[in-house]
PDB file of C-alpha atoms in Angstrom:
ATOM      1  CA  MET A   1      10.247   7.482  40.599  1.00 47.00           C
ATOM      2  CA  ASN A   2       7.201   9.367  40.153  1.00 55.00           C
ATOM      3  CA  LYS A   3       3.908   7.841  40.320  1.00 50.00           C
ATOM      4  CA  THR A   4       3.203   8.156  36.497  1.00 60.00           C
ATOM      5  CA  LEU A   5       6.493   6.212  35.731  1.00 58.00           C
ATOM      6  CA  LEU A   6       5.377   3.438  38.036  1.00 49.00           C
ATOM      7  CA  SER A   7       2.216   3.161  36.772  1.00 54.00           C
ATOM      8  CA  ILE A   8       3.544   2.680  33.117  1.00 58.00           C
ATOM      9  CA  LEU A   9       6.200   0.314  34.301  1.00 56.00           C
ATOM     10  CA  ALA A  10       3.399  -1.624  36.023  1.00 50.00           C
ATOM     11  CA  LEU A  11       1.506  -1.587  32.817  1.00 60.00           C
ATOM     12  CA  ILE A  12       4.357  -2.578  31.118  1.00 57.00           C
ATOM     13  CA  PHE A  13       4.735  -5.770  33.470  1.00 51.00           C
ATOM     14  CA  PHE A  14       1.148  -6.704  32.695  1.00 51.00           C
ATOM     15  CA  ILE A  15       1.352  -6.537  28.845  1.00 55.00           C
ATOM     16  CA  GLY A  16       4.395  -8.511  29.078  1.00 57.00           C
ATOM     17  CA  ALA A  17       2.423 -11.233  30.753  1.00 50.00           C
ATOM     18  CA  VAL A  18      -0.657 -11.009  28.483  1.00 51.00           C
ATOM     19  CA  ASN A  19      -1.424 -14.246  26.456  1.00 49.00           C
ATOM     20  CA  VAL A  20      -1.198 -12.756  23.137  1.00 46.00           C
ATOM     21  CA  GLU A  21      -2.657 -15.729  21.692  1.00 48.00           C
ATOM     22  CA  ALA A  22      -5.983 -15.171  23.745  1.00 47.00           C
ATOM     23  CA  GLN A  23      -7.282 -12.633  21.519  1.00 60.00           C
ATOM     24  CA  THR A  24      -8.668 -14.018  18.081  1.00 77.00           C
ATOM     25  CA  ALA A  25      -8.761 -11.843  15.210  1.00 91.00           C
ATOM     26  CA  ARG A  26     -12.042 -11.357  13.010  1.00 95.00           C
ATOM     27  CA  ARG A  27     -10.941 -10.989   9.439  1.00 97.00           C
ATOM     28  CA  VAL A  28     -12.487  -8.442   7.162  1.00 98.00           C
ATOM     29  CA  LYS A  29     -12.624  -7.389   3.788  1.00 98.00           C
ATOM     30  CA  PHE A  30     -13.563  -4.015   1.772  1.00 98.00           C
ATOM     31  CA  PRO A  31     -12.465  -2.244  -1.391  1.00 98.00           C
ATOM     32  CA  SER A  32      -9.628  -0.294  -1.971  1.00 97.00           C
ATOM     33  CA  LYS A  33      -9.325   3.064  -3.856  1.00 93.00           C
ATOM     34  CA  ASP A  34      -9.111   1.552  -7.175  1.00 95.00           C
ATOM     35  CA  GLY A  35     -11.567  -1.732  -6.296  1.00 92.00           C
ATOM     36  CA  VAL A  36      -9.046  -4.240  -5.055  1.00 97.00           C
ATOM     37  CA  THR A  37     -10.207  -6.400  -2.148  1.00 98.00           C
ATOM     38  CA  ILE A  38      -8.366  -5.493   0.960  1.00 98.00           C
ATOM     39  CA  THR A  39      -7.969  -8.152   3.779  1.00 98.00           C
ATOM     40  CA  ALA A  40      -7.622  -7.082   7.712  1.00 98.00           C
ATOM     41  CA  ASP A  41      -7.741  -8.413  10.760  1.00 98.00           C
ATOM     42  CA  MET A  42     -10.073  -6.756  13.293  1.00 98.00           C
ATOM     43  CA  TYR A  43      -9.168  -6.837  17.062  1.00 97.00           C
ATOM     44  CA  GLU A  44     -11.944  -5.465  18.827  1.00 95.00           C
ATOM     45  CA  SER A  45     -11.796  -4.826  22.424  1.00 91.00           C
ATOM     46  CA  ASN A  46     -14.722  -2.555  23.235  1.00 94.00           C
ATOM     47  CA  PRO A  47     -16.940  -0.396  20.623  1.00 91.00           C
ATOM     48  CA  ASP A  48     -16.348   2.524  22.674  1.00 93.00           C
ATOM     49  CA  TYR A  49     -12.517   2.592  22.578  1.00 96.00           C
ATOM     50  CA  PRO A  50     -10.645   4.338  19.942  1.00 97.00           C
ATOM     51  CA  TRP A  51      -9.249   2.877  17.129  1.00 98.00           C
ATOM     52  CA  ILE A  52      -5.535   2.159  15.604  1.00 98.00           C
ATOM     53  CA  VAL A  53      -5.033   1.202  12.222  1.00 98.00           C
ATOM     54  CA  LEU A  54      -1.901  -0.760  11.711  1.00 99.00           C
ATOM     55  CA  PHE A  55       0.306  -1.045   8.490  1.00 98.00           C
ATOM     56  CA  HIS A  56       3.105  -3.411   8.184  1.00 98.00           C
ATOM     57  CA  MET A  57       6.498  -3.208   6.628  1.00 98.00           C
ATOM     58  CA  ALA A  58       7.972  -4.288   3.278  1.00 98.00           C
ATOM     59  CA  GLN A  59       7.792  -8.020   2.514  1.00 98.00           C
ATOM     60  CA  SER A  60       5.033  -8.465   5.351  1.00 98.00           C
ATOM     61  CA  SER A  61       1.489  -8.828   6.093  1.00 98.00           C
ATOM     62  CA  ARG A  62      -1.028  -8.241   8.401  1.00 98.00           C
ATOM     63  CA  GLY A  63       0.518 -11.203  10.544  1.00 98.00           C
ATOM     64  CA  GLU A  64       3.249  -8.775  11.684  1.00 98.00           C
ATOM     65  CA  PHE A  65       0.684  -7.435  14.333  1.00 98.00           C
ATOM     66  CA  GLN A  66      -0.307 -10.853  15.865  1.00 96.00           C
ATOM     67  CA  LYS A  67       1.802 -10.246  19.156  1.00 95.00           C
ATOM     68  CA  ILE A  68       1.312  -6.317  19.117  1.00 97.00           C
ATOM     69  CA  ALA A  69      -2.425  -5.968  18.581  1.00 97.00           C
ATOM     70  CA  PRO A  70      -3.604  -8.034  21.553  1.00 96.00           C
ATOM     71  CA  LYS A  71      -1.173  -5.736  23.819  1.00 95.00           C
ATOM     72  CA  LEU A  72      -2.746  -2.436  22.184  1.00 96.00           C
ATOM     73  CA  ASN A  73      -6.177  -4.069  23.613  1.00 96.00           C
ATOM     74  CA  ARG A  74      -4.925  -3.863  26.971  1.00 94.00           C
ATOM     75  CA  LEU A  75      -4.418  -0.062  26.359  1.00 94.00           C
ATOM     76  CA  GLU A  76      -8.096   0.309  25.693  1.00 95.00           C
ATOM     77  CA  LEU A  77      -7.762   0.274  21.834  1.00 97.00           C
ATOM     78  CA  ASN A  78      -9.295  -1.295  19.254  1.00 97.00           C
ATOM     79  CA  CYS A  79      -7.110  -2.538  16.209  1.00 98.00           C
ATOM     80  CA  MET A  80      -7.155  -3.110  12.613  1.00 98.00           C
ATOM     81  CA  ALA A  81      -4.300  -4.560  10.911  1.00 98.00           C
ATOM     82  CA  VAL A  82      -4.091  -4.417   7.289  1.00 98.00           C
ATOM     83  CA  ASP A  83      -2.673  -6.347   4.113  1.00 98.00           C
ATOM     84  CA  LEU A  84      -1.107  -3.698   2.155  1.00 98.00           C
ATOM     85  CA  ARG A  85      -0.714  -4.464  -1.460  1.00 98.00           C
ATOM     86  CA  SER A  86       2.986  -3.908  -1.092  1.00 98.00           C
ATOM     87  CA  GLY A  87       3.881  -6.880   1.135  1.00 98.00           C
ATOM     88  CA  LYS A  88       4.297 -10.782   1.312  1.00 97.00           C
ATOM     89  CA  GLU A  89       4.110 -12.734   4.379  1.00 98.00           C
ATOM     90  CA  ASP A  90       4.453 -12.486   8.383  1.00 97.00           C
ATOM     91  CA  ASN A  91       4.051 -15.184  11.089  1.00 95.00           C
ATOM     92  CA  PHE A  92       2.760 -17.565   8.332  1.00 95.00           C
ATOM     93  CA  ILE A  93       0.063 -15.128   7.675  1.00 97.00           C
ATOM     94  CA  VAL A  94       0.047 -14.460   3.415  1.00 98.00           C
ATOM     95  CA  ASN A  95      -0.766 -11.077   2.582  1.00 98.00           C
ATOM     96  CA  GLU A  96      -4.070 -11.373   0.566  1.00 98.00           C
ATOM     97  CA  THR A  97      -4.054  -8.075  -0.749  1.00 98.00           C
ATOM     98  CA  TYR A  98      -0.758  -8.418  -2.281  1.00 98.00           C
ATOM     99  CA  VAL A  99      -1.938 -11.824  -4.073  1.00 98.00           C
ATOM    100  CA  LEU A 100      -4.814 -10.339  -5.751  1.00 98.00           C
ATOM    101  CA  ALA A 101      -3.352  -7.094  -6.854  1.00 98.00           C
ATOM    102  CA  LYS A 102      -0.599  -9.363  -8.305  1.00 97.00           C
ATOM    103  CA  ASN A 103      -2.889 -11.767 -10.035  1.00 97.00           C
ATOM    104  CA  ILE A 104      -4.863  -9.072 -11.843  1.00 96.00           C
ATOM    105  CA  GLY A 105      -1.800  -7.091 -12.922  1.00 96.00           C
ATOM    106  CA  LEU A 106      -1.899  -4.050 -10.484  1.00 97.00           C
ATOM    107  CA  GLY A 107       1.488  -2.631  -8.988  1.00 97.00           C
ATOM    108  CA  THR A 108       2.745  -3.772  -5.553  1.00 98.00           C
ATOM    109  CA  SER A 109       5.215  -0.729  -5.250  1.00 98.00           C
ATOM    110  CA  TYR A 110       5.514   1.148  -1.479  1.00 98.00           C
ATOM    111  CA  MET A 111       3.453   4.327  -3.515  1.00 98.00           C
ATOM    112  CA  ASP A 112       0.779   1.802  -4.801  1.00 98.00           C
ATOM    113  CA  ALA A 113       0.101   0.753  -1.181  1.00 98.00           C
ATOM    114  CA  GLU A 114      -0.885   4.381  -0.551  1.00 98.00           C
ATOM    115  CA  LYS A 115      -4.314   3.895  -1.722  1.00 98.00           C
ATOM    116  CA  ASP A 116      -4.787   0.950   0.431  1.00 98.00           C
ATOM    117  CA  MET A 117      -3.991   2.916   3.437  1.00 98.00           C
ATOM    118  CA  LYS A 118      -6.334   5.767   2.593  1.00 98.00           C
ATOM    119  CA  ALA A 119      -9.153   3.164   2.199  1.00 98.00           C
ATOM    120  CA  ALA A 120      -8.453   1.432   5.379  1.00 98.00           C
ATOM    121  CA  ILE A 121      -8.346   4.831   7.385  1.00 98.00           C
ATOM    122  CA  GLU A 122     -11.608   5.922   5.836  1.00 98.00           C
ATOM    123  CA  LYS A 123     -13.134   2.264   6.689  1.00 98.00           C
ATOM    124  CA  ALA A 124     -11.964   2.491  10.415  1.00 98.00           C
ATOM    125  CA  TYR A 125     -13.121   5.894  10.939  1.00 98.00           C
ATOM    126  CA  LEU A 126     -16.585   5.063   9.640  1.00 97.00           C
ATOM    127  CA  ILE A 127     -16.685   2.073  12.301  1.00 97.00           C
ATOM    128  CA  ALA A 128     -15.150   4.375  14.977  1.00 97.00           C
ATOM    129  CA  ARG A 129     -17.324   7.310  13.915  1.00 96.00           C
ATOM    130  CA  LYS A 130     -14.308   9.720  15.135  1.00 96.00           C
ATOM    131  CA  PRO A 131     -10.542  10.267  13.827  1.00 98.00           C
ATOM    132  CA  VAL A 132      -8.497   7.178  14.493  1.00 98.00           C
ATOM    133  CA  ILE A 133      -4.637   6.792  15.273  1.00 98.00           C
ATOM    134  CA  ILE A 134      -2.472   5.326  12.671  1.00 98.00           C
ATOM    135  CA  PHE A 135       0.704   3.156  13.053  1.00 99.00           C
ATOM    136  CA  GLY A 136       3.269   2.669  10.130  1.00 98.00           C
ATOM    137  CA  SER A 137       6.003   0.420  10.030  1.00 98.00           C
ATOM    138  CA  SER A 138       8.836   1.183   7.656  1.00 98.00           C
ATOM    139  CA  TYR A 139       7.931   2.064   4.298  1.00 98.00           C
ATOM    140  CA  SER A 140       4.169   2.449   5.926  1.00 98.00           C
ATOM    141  CA  ALA A 141       5.485   4.948   8.676  1.00 98.00           C
ATOM    142  CA  SER A 142       6.693   7.165   5.760  1.00 98.00           C
ATOM    143  CA  LEU A 143       3.052   7.105   4.416  1.00 98.00           C
ATOM    144  CA  ALA A 144       1.391   7.424   7.692  1.00 98.00           C
ATOM    145  CA  LEU A 145       3.332  10.741   7.780  1.00 98.00           C
ATOM    146  CA  LYS A 146       2.183  11.793   4.583  1.00 98.00           C
ATOM    147  CA  LEU A 147      -1.407  10.881   5.220  1.00 98.00           C
ATOM    148  CA  GLY A 148      -1.463  12.270   8.801  1.00 98.00           C
ATOM    149  CA  SER A 149      -1.049  15.435   7.528  1.00 98.00           C
ATOM    150  CA  GLU A 150      -3.560  15.266   4.624  1.00 98.00           C
ATOM    151  CA  MET A 151      -6.685  13.443   5.729  1.00 98.00           C
ATOM    152  CA  ALA A 152      -9.169  14.654   8.664  1.00 98.00           C
ATOM    153  CA  GLN A 153     -10.021  11.123   9.636  1.00 98.00           C
ATOM    154  CA  VAL A 154      -6.407  10.817  11.149  1.00 98.00           C
ATOM    155  CA  LYS A 155      -6.080  11.941  14.973  1.00 98.00           C
ATOM    156  CA  ALA A 156      -2.503  11.356  15.599  1.00 98.00           C
ATOM    157  CA  VAL A 157       0.459   9.232  13.931  1.00 98.00           C
ATOM    158  CA  ILE A 158       2.689   6.577  15.167  1.00 98.00           C
ATOM    159  CA  ALA A 159       5.493   6.200  12.619  1.00 98.00           C
ATOM    160  CA  PHE A 160       8.521   3.171  13.253  1.00 98.00           C
ATOM    161  CA  SER A 161      11.241   3.671  11.161  1.00 98.00           C
ATOM    162  CA  PRO A 162      10.179   6.087   8.662  1.00 98.00           C
ATOM    163  CA  GLY A 163      12.896   6.592   5.987  1.00 98.00           C
ATOM    164  CA  GLU A 164      13.090   8.068   2.363  1.00 98.00           C
ATOM    165  CA  TYR A 165      12.368   4.815   0.463  1.00 97.00           C
ATOM    166  CA  PHE A 166      10.831   6.104  -2.362  1.00 97.00           C
ATOM    167  CA  GLY A 167      13.224   7.666  -4.543  1.00 95.00           C
ATOM    168  CA  LYS A 168      12.003  10.693  -6.575  1.00 95.00           C
ATOM    169  CA  GLU A 169       8.267   9.555  -5.878  1.00 97.00           C
ATOM    170  CA  LEU A 170       7.873  11.169  -2.350  1.00 98.00           C
ATOM    171  CA  ASP A 171      10.125  13.021  -0.362  1.00 98.00           C
ATOM    172  CA  VAL A 172       8.976  11.946   3.359  1.00 98.00           C
ATOM    173  CA  THR A 173      10.954  15.149   4.913  1.00 98.00           C
ATOM    174  CA  ASP A 174       8.683  17.527   2.920  1.00 98.00           C
ATOM    175  CA  ALA A 175       5.745  15.503   3.358  1.00 97.00           C
ATOM    176  CA  ALA A 176       6.066  15.327   7.042  1.00 98.00           C
ATOM    177  CA  LYS A 177       6.484  19.307   7.040  1.00 97.00           C
ATOM    178  CA  GLY A 178       2.739  19.529   6.869  1.00 97.00           C
ATOM    179  CA  LEU A 179       1.997  17.171  10.055  1.00 98.00           C
ATOM    180  CA  SER A 180       0.800  19.160  13.066  1.00 97.00           C
ATOM    181  CA  LYS A 181      -1.079  16.482  14.470  1.00 98.00           C
ATOM    182  CA  PRO A 182       0.115  14.327  17.758  1.00 98.00           C
ATOM    183  CA  THR A 183       3.132  12.398  16.378  1.00 98.00           C
ATOM    184  CA  PHE A 184       5.161   9.346  17.687  1.00 98.00           C
ATOM    185  CA  ILE A 185       8.376   8.566  15.942  1.00 98.00           C
ATOM    186  CA  ALA A 186      10.938   5.727  16.825  1.00 98.00           C
ATOM    187  CA  CYS A 187      13.603   4.118  15.276  1.00 98.00           C
ATOM    188  CA  GLY A 188      16.766   1.491  15.917  1.00 97.00           C
ATOM    189  CA  SER A 189      19.682   3.058  17.177  1.00 96.00           C
ATOM    190  CA  ASP A 190      21.528   2.454  13.837  1.00 96.00           C
ATOM    191  CA  GLU A 191      18.619   3.926  12.181  1.00 97.00           C
ATOM    192  CA  LYS A 192      19.153   7.585  13.758  1.00 96.00           C
ATOM    193  CA  LYS A 193      21.062   9.182  11.428  1.00 92.00           C
ATOM    194  CA  TYR A 194      18.374   8.655   8.847  1.00 92.00           C
ATOM    195  CA  THR A 195      15.455   9.341  10.911  1.00 97.00           C
ATOM    196  CA  ASP A 196      16.523  12.593  12.794  1.00 97.00           C
ATOM    197  CA  GLN A 197      15.817  14.594   9.655  1.00 97.00           C
ATOM    198  CA  ILE A 198      12.306  13.299   9.252  1.00 98.00           C
ATOM    199  CA  ALA A 199      11.393  13.765  12.659  1.00 98.00           C
ATOM    200  CA  SER A 200      12.775  17.357  12.958  1.00 97.00           C
ATOM    201  CA  ALA A 201      10.620  18.382   9.889  1.00 98.00           C
ATOM    202  CA  VAL A 202       7.463  17.348  11.676  1.00 98.00           C
ATOM    203  CA  ARG A 203       5.732  20.545  13.231  1.00 96.00           C
ATOM    204  CA  SER A 204       3.435  18.981  15.512  1.00 96.00           C
ATOM    205  CA  SER A 205       4.173  20.405  19.109  1.00 95.00           C
ATOM    206  CA  LYS A 206       2.885  17.277  20.632  1.00 96.00           C
ATOM    207  CA  LYS A 207       5.866  15.102  19.241  1.00 97.00           C
ATOM    208  CA  ILE A 208       7.627  12.491  20.705  1.00 97.00           C
ATOM    209  CA  TYR A 209      10.885  10.875  18.812  1.00 98.00           C
ATOM    210  CA  PHE A 210      12.548   8.336  20.504  1.00 97.00           C
ATOM    211  CA  ALA A 211      15.855   6.771  19.129  1.00 95.00           C
ATOM    212  CA  PRO A 212      17.980   4.738  21.778  1.00 94.00           C
ATOM    213  CA  PRO A 213      21.686   4.905  22.328  1.00 92.00           C
ATOM    214  CA  LYS A 214      21.680   1.434  21.625  1.00 92.00           C
ATOM    215  CA  GLY A 215      19.528  -1.536  20.537  1.00 92.00           C
ATOM    216  CA  GLY A 216      16.165  -1.476  19.166  1.00 95.00           C
ATOM    217  CA  ALA A 217      14.807  -3.005  15.864  1.00 97.00           C
ATOM    218  CA  HIS A 218      13.472  -1.902  12.312  1.00 97.00           C
ATOM    219  CA  GLY A 219       9.745  -0.917  12.276  1.00 98.00           C
ATOM    220  CA  SER A 220       7.326  -2.674  14.684  1.00 98.00           C
ATOM    221  CA  LYS A 221       9.953  -5.085  15.557  1.00 97.00           C
ATOM    222  CA  SER A 222      11.067  -2.860  18.228  1.00 97.00           C
ATOM    223  CA  LEU A 223       7.989  -3.653  20.193  1.00 97.00           C
ATOM    224  CA  LEU A 224       8.848  -7.601  20.419  1.00 96.00           C
ATOM    225  CA  LYS A 225      10.232  -9.284  23.449  1.00 92.00           C
ATOM    226  CA  GLU A 226      13.277 -10.501  21.399  1.00 91.00           C
ATOM    227  CA  THR A 227      14.124  -7.180  20.759  1.00 94.00           C
ATOM    228  CA  ASP A 228      16.811  -5.326  22.851  1.00 92.00           C
ATOM    229  CA  GLY A 229      15.464  -2.315  24.579  1.00 91.00           C
ATOM    230  CA  GLU A 230      11.871  -3.488  23.717  1.00 94.00           C
ATOM    231  CA  THR A 231      10.249  -2.231  27.140  1.00 93.00           C
ATOM    232  CA  GLU A 232      11.522   1.337  26.828  1.00 94.00           C
ATOM    233  CA  TYR A 233       9.756   1.500  23.243  1.00 96.00           C
ATOM    234  CA  TRP A 234       6.799   0.638  24.936  1.00 96.00           C
ATOM    235  CA  ILE A 235       6.973   2.933  27.652  1.00 94.00           C
ATOM    236  CA  GLN A 236       7.600   5.639  25.597  1.00 95.00           C
ATOM    237  CA  MET A 237       4.590   4.607  23.092  1.00 97.00           C
ATOM    238  CA  ILE A 238       2.547   4.023  26.011  1.00 96.00           C
ATOM    239  CA  ASN A 239       2.976   7.622  27.078  1.00 95.00           C
ATOM    240  CA  PHE A 240       1.738   8.990  23.785  1.00 97.00           C
ATOM    241  CA  ILE A 241      -1.012   6.968  23.531  1.00 97.00           C
ATOM    242  CA  GLN A 242      -2.341   8.078  27.027  1.00 95.00           C
ATOM    243  CA  THR A 243      -2.214  11.792  26.230  1.00 96.00           C
ATOM    244  CA  VAL A 244      -3.682  11.009  22.761  1.00 97.00           C
ATOM    245  CA  LYS A 245      -6.798   9.106  24.366  1.00 96.00           C
ATOM    246  CA  LYS A 246      -7.327  12.238  26.638  1.00 94.00           C
ATOM    247  CA  GLU A 247      -8.222  14.121  23.443  1.00 91.00           C
ATOM    248  CA  TYR A 248     -11.072  11.804  22.885  1.00 90.00           C
TER     249      TYR A 248
END
């Protein structure tokens, strides 16, 4: 076993031992592209570290990353976990952006959430003063691939379980063809047949696609302890993140 793999495994062990409740998030609010107030949790470890913007899956909220963000802090990343207007609740954390958008009669579809993602990326870029990594889960993974190809403020893309979730509104495979930045794509073993085409479309020369022969889960749930194969997902993603960080 080489030294690189040993160090990664050691880091995984360390991450597994982290008390994920130790890091307290700071709640912030900022406007979306249409003026709707977005709520996000900031897990800031060191102002000099790169930033990663975390986007949740359907019917979820920024609470999806309560156990993931502190581990990313240990990888020397600052995190912004964002409530998108297409969501609801996770880990008993209500999606405040969804509630506000619904109360004022605005759409809360997957595509409606794209404007929130753009605003969050721009906000994180202003804080970081350099391009940021974006992390998408399920529908937001698909949109992350699209925005990664379009926005100069994006340094790299992490996409867990992207798919063709948008009908005629968006061809994700076609959008992925424009992505040449460092890209990490992962999915559960039972999702591979849907994800292969999207992953193949990404033109980046710095691309990692991880689909285990068995196990895994949908979206960011692949990174949770209760998921079969969780450690391997972390190993693959850490390898990608360390490569991206060398470019800062």
